[in-house]
Amino acid sequence: MSESISTYDWRSKVGPTLSPCGGSTSLPFADDPGYDASLDKVISSRLSDQFSELIKSKVSVTVDELDITYVSNNATYPNPEPQCKLTLHRNLCTHVVIGVNETINWNTRICFKWTCTNAPHYAMRVENCWTGSVHNPVYLIDEHGCSLEQTMVRTPNYETHLLQGYSVGWLSVRLVGVQRLKLSCSIRMCHICDKKCKSITPPQNCEDDTENMNAGNIWNNTRRIDNICNPPTLPPITYTRKPKSQRSKAAASVDYAESGLLVDPRRSRFLAPTGHRPRGSSNSVVRAVRSQLVQGTKSFSWHSTAQCVDPSAHFAPPSRWRFGLNLFAFDADKQRGVYFEVTLSSPSHPDSRCSSMLCGVKLLLAVAVILTGSASVTALFPGAQPDEGDYRHLYPLVCLSVHIEDHAHSLPYSMGLIENLRYPKDRLHFTFVAEENVEETTLSLAKTWTNQMTKIYRTATVLEDRVNWREVSLQWARAKSCDYALISSADDFLMSNTIKKLIDLKFVAVSPLLNGPFNGFSNVHGLLDKFYYERTKVGSQQAYYINTPVFIHLKAIDSTYLTFDSNNLRDYAGSEDPIQIFAHSAYSMQIPLFIDNREFYGYLLSSKHYSINHHKKLLGYFLANLVSDSGPMPFPHSTALEPWYPEATTLSFDQIYVVNLKRRPERLQKMDLIMRLLGIEYRVFEAVDGLKLTDEQIASLRFLPGYEDPYYKRPMKAGEIGCFLSHYGVWQDVVRNGYDRVVVFEDDVRFSENSTIQLRKVVEDIMKTRLDWDLIYLGRKKMTPHGDEFYIPGHRYLSTLAYSYWTLGYALSNSGARKLIAAKPLEKLLALDEFLPIMYGQHPNNQWASYFEPRDVKGFATYPVIVTPERYTNDEGYISDTEASSIVNLGNLARENKSQFITNEADVQSKLRATSTMTKTEL
């Protein structure tokens, strides 16, 4: 910051605005009349001292209340009034707010965060920001929302909804005699339906070019804009009641409602196959279908042809439709019931049985007595009791459809969760829906799964070469007469209680929140704010539209009119996006759409946003992290499909070691699965167990004189000795086998997203730049937070290295292994976390470092880190074999002999176990 201040032309500023002394600017300059060079030296010296003191001073900050102005074409303003505030956060925007009485330094990194609430249809712009004092203001952001002092505050970056902005910078302003700076800003708000609003926010043509940062703002979400600014409306509909003589009639005392409309007598709901139900319509408009209880014979059926049901009288004429209706009646006294199945279809429907000579609609009534003796369908018939063990009334019939594309790699895992759903399989109809040109391997796996599951599920099918898979799924569910439809994708990983929990919500249409495992992505991304998908807010939220998975109550009033196909909507001129069409159909019938996050419903790993190869890698990272959290398996893979694993490689290294204690087979089992999911070929190196070291073995070691743990002030623990000897054995093996470069992992690591990709690029950059290296930390704990570290030129992920701990993952060259062995650490043993920083010349204890020569290991670190600990000290399930061991009593041990049990070549070789495949067999 001092460099940027020195470039200011103070005379070009207004008055004393940028004067660090805060006083007048009446001092003469070299080109002013009466300039005295000798006087200038004296003044410059005094100003320099004063300027230096100002830079070192600490100040507090008072944030003024934000002034809000509105841009509007009329006099309407938000009601209630928006609440806008500016908060300051130290270093990162996620950190706590800087308090009124807290002080900041000249170089304190600050996040400026502007937030407005209670204005969902408005957008904001930050402008006219200044700091300093009323008399000496320093302007930071101009009236157009652009930064004036980019060295302190850049032009704010705005969130998608344009109701929150942030910028990270500094408040490097100091005034003589002023201990508290003022910070003031204004907010300009505009309605997103105002055409001017897009040109107002986010700000454009700023010098620091923030357009790219704000590229994903609300103006790209045309769906939301259209729903707010151009809500769909229905044309007025007028019903004309026909005389009774003109209405069509049929046998069994069944009357049809006028104009071809049908009504379910159980729920008094419209059953028109297409079109919309007008608002305010009531049951008085139509006459319900009536059925009389049939008694006598146990089973019978008849057919009757009715006049043409003409839906075009008040609805858009259908092109291809088919509709089924079930009617029930029951006589509790005689324990008999009747079952009516009504099927209507249009002349152009491929399943139509209608004669083209007639008007085209044929009514089939198949009536059968469904019970003799005790009743079994009590939910439908009042007064009846269920059979013992009958659960059908507890579990409504559900149709579950899964859309497949290029999902051969993820299908075994997503279908494993489908099989694990806690819902009776005989109450589930299942189908895969494949559109045109679906990948052949995926289609083959889907057919394999359905062939094996047909006997378990009520039905299991594959629908191939379909267009608009969501509409196909919905119509298939209706044809199966299901109570509910769950329309999902192979990208969805659903938890076991999903169906039961969604039924309990009792919504007509709801989408369960699915979280993405990376980057905060979810199926509500861009639709609801982050507080909802991060579950800071919990509940059911009504939304403009909902993404898959979608759960629909097919027996609810008016759900018949829900559709994903624009051909089923009258006078629809909107987007052809099926999600938008579904939202329009729901809005037309006043059916609210909800998103629920009260339960954890599962994960979403969307294949639409990534290439197929990257999606495979993300699946591996996702499953590997679940293994780290929960152990193998995080959730079951399909019993009908073989689990998918990528081809295993050593990621351009000669060898990859996993150090594991023999008494920790559960850790090796987890690491084996993680490495297979990530496609890493590795070898197991059996660690030295510090708990099993004898007194004679420990006595043969020589410890560093005066060593004690820097924090706990104690000698080494047995676990620390075992850890050092284990890694020492790996170094010996590297030299013995002549490996040029290797990677060493401990058995309790967690891999970050893109870790294998990042590691490959590290090797690529090393080869291109011919970097001379010995040691690269892949994961570490930086012990000097303010230590200087810099990126290495020509490298994308490599930085210099300060004093750091942890050996959970590191890369080692052959020269690095030789240097570490040549330092003879077993003759002056100390903790491995202290030894490595000594060898690359960054340890703060010079006395310890003096025992090791030469200290010429060339050390680096990856940034960001590739691996982290599986669990930290205070996490649930944290276990440390090092910390749990006992402290070695050095007073009773001899220190004369060198270690013999680890340097023996045959002993080291015996600790090198077989490949991961053999390890799996052993386990």
Short mmCIF file of C-alpha atoms in Angstrom, two decimals, residues 47-422:
data_model
loop_
_atom_site.label_atom_id
_atom_site.label_comp_id
_atom_site.label_asym_id
_atom_site.label_seq_id
_atom_site.Cartn_x
_atom_site.Cartn_y
_atom_site.Cartn_z
CA LEU A 47 6.53 14.96 7.12
CA SER A 48 8.31 11.67 6.58
CA ASP A 49 8.40 10.95 10.31
CA GLN A 50 4.80 12.01 10.72
CA PHE A 51 3.74 9.95 7.71
CA SER A 52 5.51 6.90 9.12
CA GLU A 53 3.71 7.27 12.44
CA LEU A 54 0.38 7.57 10.68
CA ILE A 55 0.96 4.35 8.76
CA LYS A 56 1.68 2.50 12.00
CA SER A 57 -1.40 3.86 13.75
CA LYS A 58 -4.60 1.86 14.32
CA VAL A 59 -8.08 3.25 13.78
CA SER A 60 -11.67 2.15 14.29
CA VAL A 61 -14.42 2.58 11.70
CA THR A 62 -17.97 3.95 11.98
CA VAL A 63 -20.30 2.79 9.18
CA ASP A 64 -23.06 5.29 8.40
CA GLU A 65 -26.60 4.17 7.65
CA LEU A 66 -27.04 3.56 3.94
CA ASP A 67 -28.99 6.12 1.93
CA ILE A 68 -31.45 4.33 -0.40
CA THR A 69 -32.82 5.87 -3.60
CA TYR A 70 -35.16 4.28 -6.13
CA VAL A 71 -35.35 4.27 -9.91
CA SER A 72 -38.94 3.76 -11.01
CA ASN A 73 -41.27 4.69 -13.85
CA ASN A 74 -44.07 5.32 -11.38
CA ALA A 75 -44.54 6.29 -7.77
CA THR A 76 -44.75 2.76 -6.37
CA TYR A 77 -42.03 1.72 -3.97
CA PRO A 78 -41.29 -1.54 -2.20
CA ASN A 79 -43.56 -2.39 0.68
CA PRO A 80 -42.28 -3.14 3.24
CA GLU A 81 -39.23 -0.90 3.00
CA PRO A 82 -36.03 -2.80 2.05
CA GLN A 83 -33.43 -3.17 4.78
CA CYS A 84 -29.94 -2.47 3.46
CA LYS A 85 -26.71 -2.54 5.43
CA LEU A 86 -22.96 -2.40 4.97
CA THR A 87 -20.78 -4.67 7.11
CA LEU A 88 -17.01 -4.99 7.31
CA HIS A 89 -15.31 -8.34 7.80
CA ARG A 90 -11.68 -9.01 8.59
CA ASN A 91 -9.88 -10.79 5.75
CA LEU A 92 -12.82 -12.85 4.38
CA CYS A 93 -16.53 -12.14 3.89
CA THR A 94 -17.40 -15.27 5.86
CA HIS A 95 -15.62 -14.03 8.97
CA VAL A 96 -17.35 -12.18 11.78
CA VAL A 97 -18.25 -8.52 11.43
CA ILE A 98 -15.65 -6.00 12.62
CA GLY A 99 -17.06 -4.37 15.74
CA VAL A 100 -17.47 -0.65 16.32
CA ASN A 101 -14.69 -0.59 18.89
CA GLU A 102 -12.32 -2.90 17.03
CA THR A 103 -9.27 -1.36 15.37
CA ILE A 104 -7.64 -2.05 12.03
CA ASN A 105 -4.12 -1.58 10.72
CA TRP A 106 -2.96 0.13 7.56
CA ASN A 107 -2.63 -3.26 5.85
CA THR A 108 -5.65 -5.03 7.37
CA ARG A 109 -7.44 -6.88 4.60
CA ILE A 110 -11.18 -6.09 4.74
CA CYS A 111 -14.26 -7.49 3.02
CA PHE A 112 -16.87 -4.79 2.30
CA LYS A 113 -20.29 -6.48 2.16
CA TRP A 114 -23.50 -4.69 1.10
CA THR A 115 -26.77 -6.58 1.64
CA CYS A 116 -30.43 -5.68 1.01
CA THR A 117 -33.41 -7.71 2.23
CA ASN A 118 -37.22 -7.47 1.90
CA ALA A 119 -36.94 -6.56 -1.79
CA PRO A 120 -37.21 -9.82 -3.80
CA HIS A 121 -38.12 -8.12 -7.12
CA TYR A 122 -35.54 -5.35 -6.87
CA ALA A 123 -31.86 -5.06 -7.70
CA MET A 124 -29.26 -2.86 -6.02
CA ARG A 125 -26.18 -0.86 -6.96
CA VAL A 126 -23.59 0.50 -4.55
CA GLU A 127 -22.50 4.07 -5.23
CA ASN A 128 -21.07 7.27 -3.71
CA CYS A 129 -18.88 5.60 -1.12
CA TRP A 130 -16.29 7.60 0.81
CA THR A 131 -14.16 7.24 3.92
CA GLY A 132 -12.11 9.49 6.15
CA SER A 133 -13.96 12.40 7.72
CA VAL A 134 -16.68 14.81 6.64
CA HIS A 135 -14.07 17.53 6.07
CA ASN A 136 -11.45 15.27 4.49
CA PRO A 137 -13.30 12.54 2.53
CA VAL A 138 -11.55 10.02 0.33
CA TYR A 139 -13.99 8.88 -2.38
CA LEU A 140 -13.87 5.14 -3.06
CA ILE A 141 -16.83 4.43 -5.40
CA ASP A 142 -18.37 7.01 -7.75
CA GLU A 143 -22.01 7.76 -8.59
CA HIS A 144 -21.99 5.09 -11.33
CA GLY A 145 -20.92 2.33 -8.93
CA CYS A 146 -17.32 2.12 -10.19
CA SER A 147 -14.21 2.14 -8.04
CA LEU A 148 -12.21 5.37 -7.81
CA GLU A 149 -9.44 3.89 -5.66
CA GLN A 150 -8.77 0.39 -6.93
CA THR A 151 -5.76 0.06 -4.63
CA MET A 152 -8.18 0.18 -1.70
CA VAL A 153 -11.58 -1.04 -2.95
CA ARG A 154 -12.41 -2.53 -6.31
CA THR A 155 -15.81 -2.22 -7.97
CA PRO A 156 -18.16 -4.50 -6.01
CA ASN A 157 -18.95 -7.95 -7.31
CA TYR A 158 -22.67 -8.79 -7.10
CA GLU A 159 -24.46 -12.03 -6.25
CA THR A 160 -26.85 -13.57 -8.79
CA HIS A 161 -29.97 -11.95 -7.35
CA LEU A 162 -28.26 -8.50 -7.29
CA LEU A 163 -29.26 -7.91 -3.69
CA GLN A 164 -25.80 -8.47 -2.27
CA GLY A 165 -22.42 -7.12 -3.29
CA TYR A 166 -18.94 -7.45 -1.89
CA SER A 167 -15.41 -6.23 -2.46
CA VAL A 168 -12.16 -7.12 -0.73
CA GLY A 169 -9.56 -4.42 -0.10
CA TRP A 170 -8.11 -2.11 2.52
CA LEU A 171 -8.97 1.09 4.39
CA SER A 172 -5.49 2.58 4.02
CA VAL A 173 -6.48 6.13 4.95
CA ARG A 174 -5.07 7.98 7.97
CA LEU A 175 -5.79 11.52 9.18
CA VAL A 176 -3.80 13.47 11.75
CA GLY A 177 -5.59 13.46 15.09
CA VAL A 178 -8.41 11.19 13.81
CA GLN A 179 -8.76 7.83 15.58
CA ARG A 180 -12.09 6.85 14.01
CA LEU A 181 -12.78 6.81 10.27
CA LYS A 182 -16.24 7.27 8.82
CA LEU A 183 -17.45 5.05 5.99
CA SER A 184 -20.52 6.11 4.04
CA CYS A 185 -22.27 4.68 0.96
CA SER A 186 -25.52 5.00 -0.97
CA ILE A 187 -27.70 2.28 -2.50
CA ARG A 188 -29.66 2.76 -5.71
CA MET A 189 -32.50 0.28 -6.22
CA CYS A 190 -34.51 -0.51 -9.32
CA HIS A 191 -37.28 -2.96 -10.10
CA ILE A 192 -36.10 -5.84 -12.29
CA CYS A 193 -39.08 -5.31 -14.60
CA ASP A 194 -37.92 -1.76 -15.30
CA LYS A 195 -36.08 -1.77 -18.64
CA LYS A 196 -33.58 0.74 -17.25
CA CYS A 197 -32.59 -1.58 -14.42
CA LYS A 198 -30.34 -3.76 -16.57
CA SER A 199 -28.21 -0.75 -17.50
CA ILE A 200 -27.99 0.38 -13.87
CA THR A 201 -26.76 -2.76 -12.14
CA PRO A 202 -24.32 -4.33 -12.15
CA PRO A 203 -22.21 -1.27 -13.13
CA GLN A 204 -20.70 -1.32 -16.57
CA ASN A 205 -17.59 0.12 -18.25
CA CYS A 206 -15.66 0.38 -15.00
CA GLU A 207 -11.87 0.62 -15.23
CA ASP A 208 -11.33 -2.60 -13.29
CA ASP A 209 -13.65 -4.49 -15.68
CA THR A 210 -16.08 -6.32 -13.41
CA GLU A 211 -18.41 -7.46 -16.19
CA ASN A 212 -16.84 -10.92 -16.22
CA MET A 213 -17.21 -11.29 -12.45
CA ASN A 214 -20.90 -10.42 -12.66
CA ALA A 215 -21.62 -12.47 -15.78
CA GLY A 216 -23.89 -14.89 -13.92
CA ASN A 217 -26.34 -12.30 -12.64
CA ILE A 218 -30.11 -12.29 -12.72
CA TRP A 219 -30.33 -10.85 -16.25
CA ASN A 220 -29.20 -14.23 -17.58
CA ASN A 221 -32.04 -15.95 -15.72
CA THR A 222 -34.79 -15.12 -18.20
CA ARG A 223 -37.08 -17.71 -16.67
CA ARG A 224 -37.29 -15.85 -13.38
CA ILE A 225 -37.63 -12.47 -15.10
CA ASP A 226 -40.50 -13.74 -17.26
CA ASN A 227 -42.32 -15.23 -14.28
CA ILE A 228 -42.12 -11.96 -12.37
CA CYS A 229 -42.68 -9.43 -15.13
CA ASN A 230 -44.92 -11.39 -17.52
CA PRO A 231 -46.98 -13.82 -15.45
CA PRO A 232 -49.12 -16.17 -17.56
CA THR A 233 -52.84 -15.38 -17.74
CA LEU A 234 -55.84 -17.38 -18.86
CA PRO A 235 -58.47 -16.16 -21.30
CA PRO A 236 -61.97 -15.90 -19.87
CA ILE A 237 -64.03 -19.08 -20.29
CA THR A 238 -67.81 -19.18 -20.42
CA TYR A 239 -69.79 -22.37 -19.89
CA THR A 240 -73.05 -23.04 -21.69
CA ARG A 241 -75.35 -25.56 -20.11
CA LYS A 242 -76.91 -27.92 -22.66
CA PRO A 243 -80.49 -29.17 -22.35
CA LYS A 244 -80.77 -32.57 -20.72
CA SER A 245 -82.15 -34.09 -23.93
CA GLN A 246 -78.89 -33.26 -25.73
CA ARG A 247 -76.62 -34.89 -23.17
CA SER A 248 -75.18 -38.32 -23.89
CA LYS A 249 -76.32 -41.26 -21.78
CA ALA A 250 -75.06 -44.75 -20.99
CA ALA A 251 -76.12 -47.83 -19.10
CA ALA A 252 -75.82 -48.52 -15.37
CA SER A 253 -77.28 -45.13 -14.39
CA VAL A 254 -74.14 -43.29 -15.53
CA ASP A 255 -74.77 -39.69 -16.64
CA TYR A 256 -72.17 -37.55 -18.33
CA ALA A 257 -71.63 -33.93 -17.51
CA GLU A 258 -72.45 -31.35 -20.11
CA SER A 259 -69.93 -30.36 -22.76
CA GLY A 260 -68.05 -33.63 -22.48
CA LEU A 261 -66.55 -32.96 -19.01
CA LEU A 262 -66.19 -35.85 -16.57
CA VAL A 263 -65.98 -35.72 -12.79
CA ASP A 264 -64.58 -38.31 -10.36
CA PRO A 265 -67.38 -39.02 -7.86
CA ARG A 266 -64.88 -39.78 -5.13
CA ARG A 267 -63.22 -36.40 -5.30
CA SER A 268 -65.51 -34.28 -7.50
CA ARG A 269 -62.67 -33.25 -9.75
CA PHE A 270 -62.43 -32.48 -13.45
CA LEU A 271 -61.05 -35.21 -15.66
CA ALA A 272 -60.70 -33.39 -18.95
CA PRO A 273 -57.62 -34.79 -20.67
CA THR A 274 -56.36 -31.42 -21.89
CA GLY A 275 -56.84 -27.73 -21.27
CA HIS A 276 -57.27 -25.75 -18.07
CA ARG A 277 -59.83 -25.48 -15.38
CA PRO A 278 -60.99 -21.84 -15.09
CA ARG A 279 -60.62 -20.04 -11.81
CA GLY A 280 -63.70 -19.91 -9.66
CA SER A 281 -65.31 -22.95 -11.26
CA SER A 282 -67.44 -25.04 -8.92
CA ASN A 283 -69.04 -28.45 -8.84
CA SER A 284 -72.38 -26.87 -9.75
CA VAL A 285 -71.13 -26.48 -13.31
CA VAL A 286 -71.15 -30.24 -13.90
CA ARG A 287 -73.06 -33.28 -12.76
CA ALA A 288 -71.05 -36.08 -11.23
CA VAL A 289 -70.89 -39.57 -12.56
CA ARG A 290 -73.18 -41.68 -10.45
CA SER A 291 -72.89 -45.39 -9.86
CA GLN A 292 -75.28 -47.73 -8.09
CA LEU A 293 -74.04 -50.64 -6.04
CA VAL A 294 -74.32 -53.84 -8.01
CA GLN A 295 -75.32 -56.89 -6.06
CA GLY A 296 -75.91 -60.48 -6.96
CA THR A 297 -73.39 -62.28 -9.11
CA LYS A 298 -69.77 -62.32 -8.16
CA SER A 299 -68.42 -60.91 -11.43
CA PHE A 300 -69.83 -59.50 -14.62
CA SER A 301 -68.96 -56.86 -17.27
CA TRP A 302 -70.61 -54.93 -20.07
CA HIS A 303 -69.74 -52.45 -22.80
CA SER A 304 -71.52 -49.29 -23.78
CA THR A 305 -70.78 -46.76 -26.51
CA ALA A 306 -71.50 -43.15 -25.71
CA GLN A 307 -71.83 -40.10 -27.92
CA CYS A 308 -68.67 -38.12 -28.68
CA VAL A 309 -67.14 -36.46 -25.66
CA ASP A 310 -66.31 -33.08 -27.12
CA PRO A 311 -63.53 -31.42 -25.10
CA SER A 312 -63.26 -28.62 -27.66
CA ALA A 313 -66.39 -26.94 -26.38
CA HIS A 314 -64.41 -25.09 -23.71
CA PHE A 315 -60.87 -26.46 -23.98
CA ALA A 316 -58.10 -26.63 -26.52
CA PRO A 317 -58.81 -29.59 -28.84
CA PRO A 318 -56.60 -32.55 -27.97
CA SER A 319 -54.40 -34.21 -30.53
CA ARG A 320 -53.42 -37.47 -28.80
CA TRP A 321 -54.78 -38.30 -25.38
CA ARG A 322 -55.84 -41.26 -23.35
CA PHE A 323 -57.29 -41.19 -19.88
CA GLY A 324 -58.18 -43.81 -17.29
CA LEU A 325 -60.59 -43.55 -14.38
CA ASN A 326 -61.22 -46.03 -11.56
CA LEU A 327 -64.49 -45.99 -9.60
CA PHE A 328 -65.15 -48.09 -6.51
CA ALA A 329 -68.22 -49.01 -4.47
CA PHE A 330 -68.56 -51.39 -1.55
CA ASP A 331 -71.34 -53.07 0.41
CA ALA A 332 -70.04 -53.52 3.97
CA ASP A 333 -72.97 -55.73 4.99
CA LYS A 334 -72.61 -58.29 2.23
CA GLN A 335 -68.83 -57.82 1.93
CA ARG A 336 -69.11 -57.15 -1.82
CA GLY A 337 -67.74 -54.39 -3.94
CA VAL A 338 -67.73 -53.16 -7.51
CA TYR A 339 -64.81 -51.83 -9.44
CA PHE A 340 -65.31 -49.55 -12.47
CA GLU A 341 -62.45 -48.99 -14.90
CA VAL A 342 -63.21 -46.20 -17.42
CA THR A 343 -60.87 -45.69 -20.37
CA LEU A 344 -61.22 -42.72 -22.72
CA SER A 345 -59.00 -42.12 -25.73
CA SER A 346 -58.89 -39.83 -28.74
CA PRO A 347 -59.25 -41.12 -32.33
CA SER A 348 -55.62 -40.25 -33.11
CA HIS A 349 -54.21 -42.00 -30.05
CA PRO A 350 -52.27 -45.16 -31.02
CA ASP A 351 -54.02 -47.16 -28.27
CA SER A 352 -57.48 -46.01 -29.24
CA ARG A 353 -60.14 -48.65 -29.78
CA CYS A 354 -62.61 -46.07 -31.06
CA SER A 355 -64.26 -46.54 -34.39
CA SER A 356 -63.62 -43.72 -36.82
CA MET A 357 -67.19 -44.19 -38.03
CA LEU A 358 -68.42 -43.02 -34.65
CA CYS A 359 -67.45 -39.76 -33.06
CA GLY A 360 -64.33 -41.40 -31.78
CA VAL A 361 -64.78 -41.98 -28.07
CA LYS A 362 -65.71 -45.31 -26.61
CA LEU A 363 -66.43 -45.98 -22.98
CA LEU A 364 -65.42 -49.30 -21.54
CA LEU A 365 -66.85 -50.20 -18.19
CA ALA A 366 -65.41 -53.37 -16.72
CA VAL A 367 -67.17 -54.12 -13.49
CA ALA A 368 -66.11 -56.92 -11.17
CA VAL A 369 -66.89 -57.88 -7.63
CA ILE A 370 -63.46 -57.63 -6.02
CA LEU A 371 -64.16 -59.20 -2.68
CA THR A 372 -65.98 -62.11 -1.11
CA GLY A 373 -65.35 -62.71 2.56
CA SER A 374 -63.18 -60.22 4.50
CA ALA A 375 -62.29 -56.87 2.99
CA SER A 376 -58.73 -55.95 2.02
CA VAL A 377 -58.86 -52.44 0.56
CA THR A 378 -60.15 -50.55 3.57
CA ALA A 379 -58.72 -47.23 2.56
CA LEU A 380 -61.26 -47.08 -0.25
CA PHE A 381 -64.29 -48.52 1.44
CA PRO A 382 -65.50 -47.22 4.80
CA GLY A 383 -66.52 -49.80 7.36
CA ALA A 384 -64.20 -52.55 6.11
CA GLN A 385 -61.24 -53.92 8.08
CA PRO A 386 -57.87 -54.84 6.51
CA ASP A 387 -56.51 -58.36 6.45
CA GLU A 388 -53.82 -59.08 8.98
CA GLY A 389 -50.46 -58.04 7.52
CA ASP A 390 -51.99 -56.06 4.65
CA TYR A 391 -50.07 -52.79 4.21
CA ARG A 392 -51.38 -51.49 0.89
CA HIS A 393 -53.48 -48.83 2.62
CA LEU A 394 -50.28 -47.54 4.29
CA TYR A 395 -48.21 -47.33 1.09
CA PRO A 396 -49.88 -45.62 -1.88
CA LEU A 397 -48.87 -46.75 -5.35
CA VAL A 398 -45.83 -44.80 -6.58
CA CYS A 399 -44.45 -44.57 -10.12
CA LEU A 400 -40.72 -43.88 -10.17
CA SER A 401 -39.00 -42.89 -13.42
CA VAL A 402 -35.27 -42.32 -13.93
CA HIS A 403 -33.90 -40.45 -16.95
CA ILE A 404 -30.66 -41.88 -18.37
CA GLU A 405 -28.11 -40.47 -20.82
CA ASP A 406 -24.35 -41.15 -20.54
CA HIS A 407 -24.66 -42.61 -17.05
CA ALA A 408 -22.89 -45.96 -17.33
CA HIS A 409 -20.37 -44.92 -14.65
CA SER A 410 -22.88 -43.51 -12.13
CA LEU A 411 -25.80 -45.90 -12.69
CA PRO A 412 -24.53 -48.68 -10.37
CA TYR A 413 -24.40 -46.16 -7.50
CA SER A 414 -27.60 -44.18 -8.11
CA MET A 415 -29.53 -47.43 -8.64
CA GLY A 416 -28.03 -48.83 -5.46
CA LEU A 417 -29.83 -46.05 -3.61
CA ILE A 418 -33.05 -46.71 -5.54
CA GLU A 419 -32.90 -50.34 -4.39
CA ASN A 420 -32.30 -49.09 -0.86
CA LEU A 421 -35.43 -46.91 -0.72
CA ARG A 422 -37.52 -47.75 2.33
#
